[in-house]
Tab-separated table of C-alpha atoms in Angstrom:
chain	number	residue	atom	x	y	z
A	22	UNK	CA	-28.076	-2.481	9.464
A	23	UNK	CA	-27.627	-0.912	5.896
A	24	UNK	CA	-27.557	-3.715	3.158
A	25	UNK	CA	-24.479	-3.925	0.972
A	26	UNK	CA	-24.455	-2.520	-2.472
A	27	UNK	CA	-23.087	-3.830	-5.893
A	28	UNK	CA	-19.844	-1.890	-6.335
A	29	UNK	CA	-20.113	0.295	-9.374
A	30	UNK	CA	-18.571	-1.629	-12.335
A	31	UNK	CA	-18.504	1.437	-14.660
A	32	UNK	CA	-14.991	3.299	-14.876
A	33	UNK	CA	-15.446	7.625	-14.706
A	34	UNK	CA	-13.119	9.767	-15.670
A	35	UNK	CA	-12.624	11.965	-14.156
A	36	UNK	CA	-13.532	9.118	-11.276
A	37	UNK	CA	-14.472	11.827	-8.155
A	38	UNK	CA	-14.659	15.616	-8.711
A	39	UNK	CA	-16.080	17.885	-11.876
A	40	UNK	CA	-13.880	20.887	-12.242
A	41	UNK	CA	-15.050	23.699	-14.395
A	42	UNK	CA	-13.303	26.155	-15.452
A	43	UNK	CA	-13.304	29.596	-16.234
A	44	UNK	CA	-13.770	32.270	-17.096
A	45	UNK	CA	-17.336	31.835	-15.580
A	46	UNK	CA	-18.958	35.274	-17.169
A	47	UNK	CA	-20.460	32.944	-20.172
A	48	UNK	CA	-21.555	29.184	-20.374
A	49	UNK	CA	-18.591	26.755	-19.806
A	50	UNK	CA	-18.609	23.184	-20.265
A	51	UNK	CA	-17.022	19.883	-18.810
A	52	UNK	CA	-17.363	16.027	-19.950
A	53	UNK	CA	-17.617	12.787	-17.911
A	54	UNK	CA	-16.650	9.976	-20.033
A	55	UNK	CA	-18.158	6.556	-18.508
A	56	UNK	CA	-16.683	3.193	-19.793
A	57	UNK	CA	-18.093	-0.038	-19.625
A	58	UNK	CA	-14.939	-2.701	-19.260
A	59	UNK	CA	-17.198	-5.736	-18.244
A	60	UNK	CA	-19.223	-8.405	-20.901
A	61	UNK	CA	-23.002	-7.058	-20.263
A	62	UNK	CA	-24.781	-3.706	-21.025
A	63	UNK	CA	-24.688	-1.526	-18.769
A	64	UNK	CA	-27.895	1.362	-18.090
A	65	UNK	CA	-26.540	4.528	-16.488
A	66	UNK	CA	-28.659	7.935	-15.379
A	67	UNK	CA	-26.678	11.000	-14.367
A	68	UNK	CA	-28.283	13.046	-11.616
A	69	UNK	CA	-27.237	16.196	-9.685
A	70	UNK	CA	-28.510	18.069	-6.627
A	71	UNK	CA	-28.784	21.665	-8.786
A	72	UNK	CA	-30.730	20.871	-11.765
A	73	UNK	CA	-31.454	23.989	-12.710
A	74	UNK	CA	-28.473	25.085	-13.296
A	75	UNK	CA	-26.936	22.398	-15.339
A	76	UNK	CA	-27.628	20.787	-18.196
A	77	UNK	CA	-26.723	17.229	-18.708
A	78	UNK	CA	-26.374	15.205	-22.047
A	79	UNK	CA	-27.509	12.632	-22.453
A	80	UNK	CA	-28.575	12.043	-18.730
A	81	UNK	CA	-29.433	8.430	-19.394
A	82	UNK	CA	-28.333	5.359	-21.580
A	83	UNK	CA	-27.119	2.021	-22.097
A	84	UNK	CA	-23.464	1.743	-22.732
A	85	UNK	CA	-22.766	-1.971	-24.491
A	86	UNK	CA	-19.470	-3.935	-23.453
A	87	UNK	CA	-16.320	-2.490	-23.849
A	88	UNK	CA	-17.850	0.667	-25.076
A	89	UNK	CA	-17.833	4.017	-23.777
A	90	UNK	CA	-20.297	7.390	-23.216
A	91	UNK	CA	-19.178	11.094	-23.367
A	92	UNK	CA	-21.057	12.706	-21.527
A	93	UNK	CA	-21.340	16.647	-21.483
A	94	UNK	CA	-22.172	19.013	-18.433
A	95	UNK	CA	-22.899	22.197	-19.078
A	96	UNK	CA	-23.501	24.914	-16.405
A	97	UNK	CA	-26.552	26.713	-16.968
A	98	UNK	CA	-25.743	30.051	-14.608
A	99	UNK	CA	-22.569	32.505	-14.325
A	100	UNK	CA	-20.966	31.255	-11.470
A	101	UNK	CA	-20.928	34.629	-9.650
A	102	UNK	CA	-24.882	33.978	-9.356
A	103	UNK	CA	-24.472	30.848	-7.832
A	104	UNK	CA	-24.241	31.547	-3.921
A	105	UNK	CA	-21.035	30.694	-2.722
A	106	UNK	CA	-22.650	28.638	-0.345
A	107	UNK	CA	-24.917	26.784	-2.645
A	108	UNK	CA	-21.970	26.075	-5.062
A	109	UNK	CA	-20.830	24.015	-2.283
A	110	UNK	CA	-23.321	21.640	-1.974
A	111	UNK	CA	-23.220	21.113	-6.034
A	112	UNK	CA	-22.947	17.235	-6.324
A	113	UNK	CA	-23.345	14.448	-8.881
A	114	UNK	CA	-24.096	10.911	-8.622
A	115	UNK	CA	-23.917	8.191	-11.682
A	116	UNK	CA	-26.320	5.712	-10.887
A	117	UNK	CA	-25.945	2.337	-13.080
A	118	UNK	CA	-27.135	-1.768	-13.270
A	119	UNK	CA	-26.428	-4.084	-15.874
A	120	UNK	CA	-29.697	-4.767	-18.524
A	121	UNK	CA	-30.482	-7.185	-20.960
A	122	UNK	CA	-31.631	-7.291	-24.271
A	123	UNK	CA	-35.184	-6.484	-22.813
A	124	UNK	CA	-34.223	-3.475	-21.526
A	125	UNK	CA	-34.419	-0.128	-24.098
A	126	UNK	CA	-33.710	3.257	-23.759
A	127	UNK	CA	-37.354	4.133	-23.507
A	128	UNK	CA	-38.006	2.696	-20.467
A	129	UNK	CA	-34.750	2.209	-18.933
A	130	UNK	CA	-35.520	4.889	-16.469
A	131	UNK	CA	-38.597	3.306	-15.414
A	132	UNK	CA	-37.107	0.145	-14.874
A	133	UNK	CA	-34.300	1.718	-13.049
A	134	UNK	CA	-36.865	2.910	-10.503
A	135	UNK	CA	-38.470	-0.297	-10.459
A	136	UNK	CA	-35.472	-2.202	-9.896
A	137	UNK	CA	-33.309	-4.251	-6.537
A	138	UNK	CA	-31.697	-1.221	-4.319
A	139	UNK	CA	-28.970	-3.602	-4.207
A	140	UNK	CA	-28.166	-4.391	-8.053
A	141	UNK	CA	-28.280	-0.568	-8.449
A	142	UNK	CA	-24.852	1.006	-8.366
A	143	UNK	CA	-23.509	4.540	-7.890
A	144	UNK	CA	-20.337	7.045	-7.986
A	145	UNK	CA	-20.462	10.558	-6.629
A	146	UNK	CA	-18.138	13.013	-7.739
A	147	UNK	CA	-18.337	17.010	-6.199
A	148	UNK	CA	-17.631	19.830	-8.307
A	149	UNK	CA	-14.671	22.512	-8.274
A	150	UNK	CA	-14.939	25.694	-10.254
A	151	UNK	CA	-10.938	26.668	-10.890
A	152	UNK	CA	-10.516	30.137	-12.831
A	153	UNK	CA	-7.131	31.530	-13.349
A	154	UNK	CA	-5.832	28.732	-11.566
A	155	UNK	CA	-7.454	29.427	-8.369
A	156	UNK	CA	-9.690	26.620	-7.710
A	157	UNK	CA	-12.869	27.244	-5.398
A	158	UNK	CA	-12.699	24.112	-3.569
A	159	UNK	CA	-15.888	22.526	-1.807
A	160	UNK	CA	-15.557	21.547	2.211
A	161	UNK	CA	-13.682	18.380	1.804
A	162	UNK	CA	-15.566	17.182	5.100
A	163	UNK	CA	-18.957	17.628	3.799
A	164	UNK	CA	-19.097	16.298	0.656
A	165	UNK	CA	-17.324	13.201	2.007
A	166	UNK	CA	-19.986	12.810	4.666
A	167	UNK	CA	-22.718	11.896	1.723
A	168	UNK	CA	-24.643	8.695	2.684
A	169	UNK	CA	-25.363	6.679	0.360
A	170	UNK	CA	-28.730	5.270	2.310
A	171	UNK	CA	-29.933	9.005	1.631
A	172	UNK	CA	-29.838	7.686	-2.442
A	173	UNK	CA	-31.794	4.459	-0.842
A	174	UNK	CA	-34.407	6.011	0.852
A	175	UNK	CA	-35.405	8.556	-2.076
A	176	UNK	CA	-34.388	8.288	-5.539
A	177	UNK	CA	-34.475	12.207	-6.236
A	178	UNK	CA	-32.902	13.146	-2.858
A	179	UNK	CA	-29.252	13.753	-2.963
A	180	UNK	CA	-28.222	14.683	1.224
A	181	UNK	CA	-25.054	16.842	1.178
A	182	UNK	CA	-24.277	16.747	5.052
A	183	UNK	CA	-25.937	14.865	8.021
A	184	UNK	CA	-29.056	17.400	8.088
A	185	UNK	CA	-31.982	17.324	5.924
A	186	UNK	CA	-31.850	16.927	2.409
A	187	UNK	CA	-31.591	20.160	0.700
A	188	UNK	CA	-31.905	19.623	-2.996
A	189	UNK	CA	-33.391	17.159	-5.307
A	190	UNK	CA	-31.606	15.023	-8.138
A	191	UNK	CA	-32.453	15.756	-11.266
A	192	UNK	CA	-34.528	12.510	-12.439
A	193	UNK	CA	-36.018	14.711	-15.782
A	194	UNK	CA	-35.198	13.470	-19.111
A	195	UNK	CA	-33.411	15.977	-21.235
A	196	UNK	CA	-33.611	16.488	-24.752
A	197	UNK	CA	-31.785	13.317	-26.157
A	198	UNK	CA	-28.960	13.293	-27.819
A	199	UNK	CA	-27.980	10.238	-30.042
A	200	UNK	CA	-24.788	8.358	-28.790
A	201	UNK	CA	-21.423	8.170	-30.362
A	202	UNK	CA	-21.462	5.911	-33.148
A	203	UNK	CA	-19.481	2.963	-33.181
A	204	UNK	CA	-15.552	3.895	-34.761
A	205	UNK	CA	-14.765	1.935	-37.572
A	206	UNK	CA	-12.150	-0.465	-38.185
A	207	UNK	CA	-8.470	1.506	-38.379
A	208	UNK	CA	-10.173	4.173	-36.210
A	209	UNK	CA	-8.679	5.619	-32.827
A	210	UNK	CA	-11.636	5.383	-30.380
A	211	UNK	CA	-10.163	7.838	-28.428
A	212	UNK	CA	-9.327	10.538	-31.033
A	213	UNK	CA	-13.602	9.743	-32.527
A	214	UNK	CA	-14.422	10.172	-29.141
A	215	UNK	CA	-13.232	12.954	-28.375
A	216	UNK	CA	-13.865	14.793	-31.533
A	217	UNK	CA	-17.630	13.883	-30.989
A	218	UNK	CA	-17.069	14.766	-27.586
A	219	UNK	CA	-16.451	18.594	-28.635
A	220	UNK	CA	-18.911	18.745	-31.708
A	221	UNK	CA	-21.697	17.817	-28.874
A	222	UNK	CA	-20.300	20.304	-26.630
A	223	UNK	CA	-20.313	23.097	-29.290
A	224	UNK	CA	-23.866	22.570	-30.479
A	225	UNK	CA	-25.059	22.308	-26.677
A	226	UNK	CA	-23.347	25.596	-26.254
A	227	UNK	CA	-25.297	27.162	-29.161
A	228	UNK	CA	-28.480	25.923	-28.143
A	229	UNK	CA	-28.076	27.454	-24.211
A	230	UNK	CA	-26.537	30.261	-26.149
A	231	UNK	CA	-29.739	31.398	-27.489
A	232	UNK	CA	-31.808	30.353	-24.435
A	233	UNK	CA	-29.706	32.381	-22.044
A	234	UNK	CA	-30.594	35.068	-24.736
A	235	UNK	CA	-34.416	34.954	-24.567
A	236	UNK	CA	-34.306	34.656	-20.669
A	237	UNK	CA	-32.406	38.336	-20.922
A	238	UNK	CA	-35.014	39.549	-23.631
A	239	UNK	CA	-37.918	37.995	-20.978
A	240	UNK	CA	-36.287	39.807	-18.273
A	241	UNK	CA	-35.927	42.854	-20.034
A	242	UNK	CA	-40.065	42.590	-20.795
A	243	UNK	CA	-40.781	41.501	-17.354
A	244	UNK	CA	-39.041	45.000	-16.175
A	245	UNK	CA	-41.226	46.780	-19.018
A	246	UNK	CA	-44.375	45.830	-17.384
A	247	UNK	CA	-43.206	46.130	-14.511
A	248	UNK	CA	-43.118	49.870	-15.256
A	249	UNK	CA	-46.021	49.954	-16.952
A	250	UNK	CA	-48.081	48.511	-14.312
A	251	UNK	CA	-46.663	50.905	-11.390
A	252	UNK	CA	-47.094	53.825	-14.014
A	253	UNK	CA	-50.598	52.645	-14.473
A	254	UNK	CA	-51.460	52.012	-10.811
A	255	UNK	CA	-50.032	55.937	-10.162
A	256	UNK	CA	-52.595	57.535	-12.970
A	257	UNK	CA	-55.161	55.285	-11.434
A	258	UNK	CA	-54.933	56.638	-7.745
A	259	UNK	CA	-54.261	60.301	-9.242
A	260	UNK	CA	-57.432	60.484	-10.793
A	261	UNK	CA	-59.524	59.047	-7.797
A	262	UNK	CA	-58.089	61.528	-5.764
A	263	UNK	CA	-59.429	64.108	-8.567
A	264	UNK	CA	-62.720	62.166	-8.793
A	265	UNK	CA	-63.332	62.397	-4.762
A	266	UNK	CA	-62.491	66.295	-4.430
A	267	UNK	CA	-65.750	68.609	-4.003
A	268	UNK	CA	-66.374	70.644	-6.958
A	269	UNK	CA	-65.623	73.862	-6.727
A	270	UNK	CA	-66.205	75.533	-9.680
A	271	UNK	CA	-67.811	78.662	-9.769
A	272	UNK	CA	-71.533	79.256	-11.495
A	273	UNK	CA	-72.934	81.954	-12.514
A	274	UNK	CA	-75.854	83.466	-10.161
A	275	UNK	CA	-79.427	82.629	-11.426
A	276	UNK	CA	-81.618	85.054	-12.214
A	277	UNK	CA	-84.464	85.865	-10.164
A	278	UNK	CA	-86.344	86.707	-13.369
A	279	UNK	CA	-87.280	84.768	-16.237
A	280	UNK	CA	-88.778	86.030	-19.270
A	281	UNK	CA	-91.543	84.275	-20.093
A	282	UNK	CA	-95.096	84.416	-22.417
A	283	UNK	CA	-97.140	85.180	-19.374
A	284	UNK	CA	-94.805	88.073	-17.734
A	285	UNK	CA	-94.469	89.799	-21.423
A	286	UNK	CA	-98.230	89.328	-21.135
A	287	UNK	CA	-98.553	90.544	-17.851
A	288	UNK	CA	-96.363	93.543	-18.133
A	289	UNK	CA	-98.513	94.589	-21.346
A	290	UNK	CA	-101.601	95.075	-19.233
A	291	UNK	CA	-99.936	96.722	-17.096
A	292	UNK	CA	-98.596	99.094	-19.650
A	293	UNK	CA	-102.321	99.385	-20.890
A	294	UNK	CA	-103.142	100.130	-17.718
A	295	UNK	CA	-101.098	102.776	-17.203
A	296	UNK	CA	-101.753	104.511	-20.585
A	297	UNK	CA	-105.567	104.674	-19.910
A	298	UNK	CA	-105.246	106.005	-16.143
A	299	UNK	CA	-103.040	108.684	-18.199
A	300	UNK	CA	-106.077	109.084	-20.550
A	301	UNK	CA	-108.796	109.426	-18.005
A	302	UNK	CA	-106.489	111.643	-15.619
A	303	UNK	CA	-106.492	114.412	-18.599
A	304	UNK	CA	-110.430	113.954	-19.187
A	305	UNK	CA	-111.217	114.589	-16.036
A	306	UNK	CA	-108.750	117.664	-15.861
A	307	UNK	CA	-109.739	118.938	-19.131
């Protein structure tokens, strides 16, 4: 028999789904603003079951009483990449508990892990990608159908149906970024906020910007040497082929004879030979 959980205490907006929208052929961009109505601070870490392809920030904090986080999500990937079925099973969960003045930043994620299943509390929400106001709705059945003792029994395992989880949570710290500051007296907190809210969101979009750019630059030299390689391999086997044929180039006949000191000698007696018989034939004729 499952234990009961604290109910969550933070306020989301939205409260249940993430919609994106489009167009989806560049990086696009939603917020989750978390509030914290109640008297203590409140530690909150953001995790999703397709971490790499979003980008969350900031993932984690503290959020003091009656304050509030922006939080931006930013999807990494087109969406035609994404697998229709895989875009499906995109979740989030907000997992919180209430800290004390012991509790920092720096090691609130450790002591989130270390910390009573039960005073941990969370809020799913499942994601809808709407472009041209078509919305690309997830199975309402399945992502209802998430259990929450799948978040008990492993704290990076998010389980999208009844079968066997299929994706892991991302639990990674991102690169920080600082919270909101505090608005000042004769401030709207709302209007601050939400200004913030969009500065963040630009300069995250500049940054993946430029990654997205040296991933296509890395592909493009992964393709190069690709080329290269099978080019290379080709002029390889070509010339072991050549290396393995018989030769068969002609040479020239070798001569039977080879002038030499001791022929030239040889053919001189001979010669002198030849001249004397001559010389003694005609004496004895004479």
């Amino acid at each position: 028999m499952s234990s009961l959980k604290t109910p969550q205490v933070l306020e989301l907006d939205p409260p249940t789904e993430l919609i994106f929208r489009g167009p989806f052929n560049e990086i696009v961009t939603t917020s989750l603003k978390l509030t914290n109505p109640t008297n203590e601070k409140v530690g909150f870490k953001v995790k999703t079951t397709a971490p790499k392809q979003y980008c969350v920030r900031p993932n984690s904090g503290i959020i003091e009483s009656h304050d509030e986080q922006q939080v931006s999500v930013v999807m990494l990937q087109p969406l035609e990449d994404i697998p229709l079925a895989d875009r499906m099973k995109h979740k989030f969960m907000v997992q919180s508990m209430c800290v004390d003045d012991s509790i920092s930043p720096d090691i609130l994620d450790d002591a989130m892990r270390k910390a009573d299943k039960k005073k941990l509390m969370d809020s799913k929400l499942k994601c809808s990608f709407v472009e041209e106001d078509i919305a690309e709705q997830p199975s309402s059945s399945k992502a209802d159908t998430i259990s929450a003792s799948s978040f008990e029994s492993s704290e990076h395992v998010l389980a999208p149906d009844n079968k066997s989880s299929e994706a892991s949570l991302d639990n990674t710290p991102v690169t920080t970024i600082t919270p909101s500051e505090q608005p000042t007296a004769g401030s709207t907190p709302g209007h601050n906020t939400g200004r913030e809210g969009n500065l963040e969101s630009e300069h995250v979009e500049s940054e993946l910007r430029l990654l997205r750019d040296r991933a296509k630059k890395l592909n493009e030299e992964n393709k190069t040497l690709k080329t290269e390689t099978d080019r290379l391999r080709q002029q390889f086997l070509t010339q072991s082929t050549t290396v393995n044929k018989p030769n068969r180039v002609a040479t020239p006949p070798s001569s039977n004879f080879a002038v030499t000191p001791f022929n030239a000698f040889a053919l001189l007696l001979i010669f002198i030979a030849l001249v004397m018989g001559y010389i003694i034939g005609s004496s004895s004729s004479a």
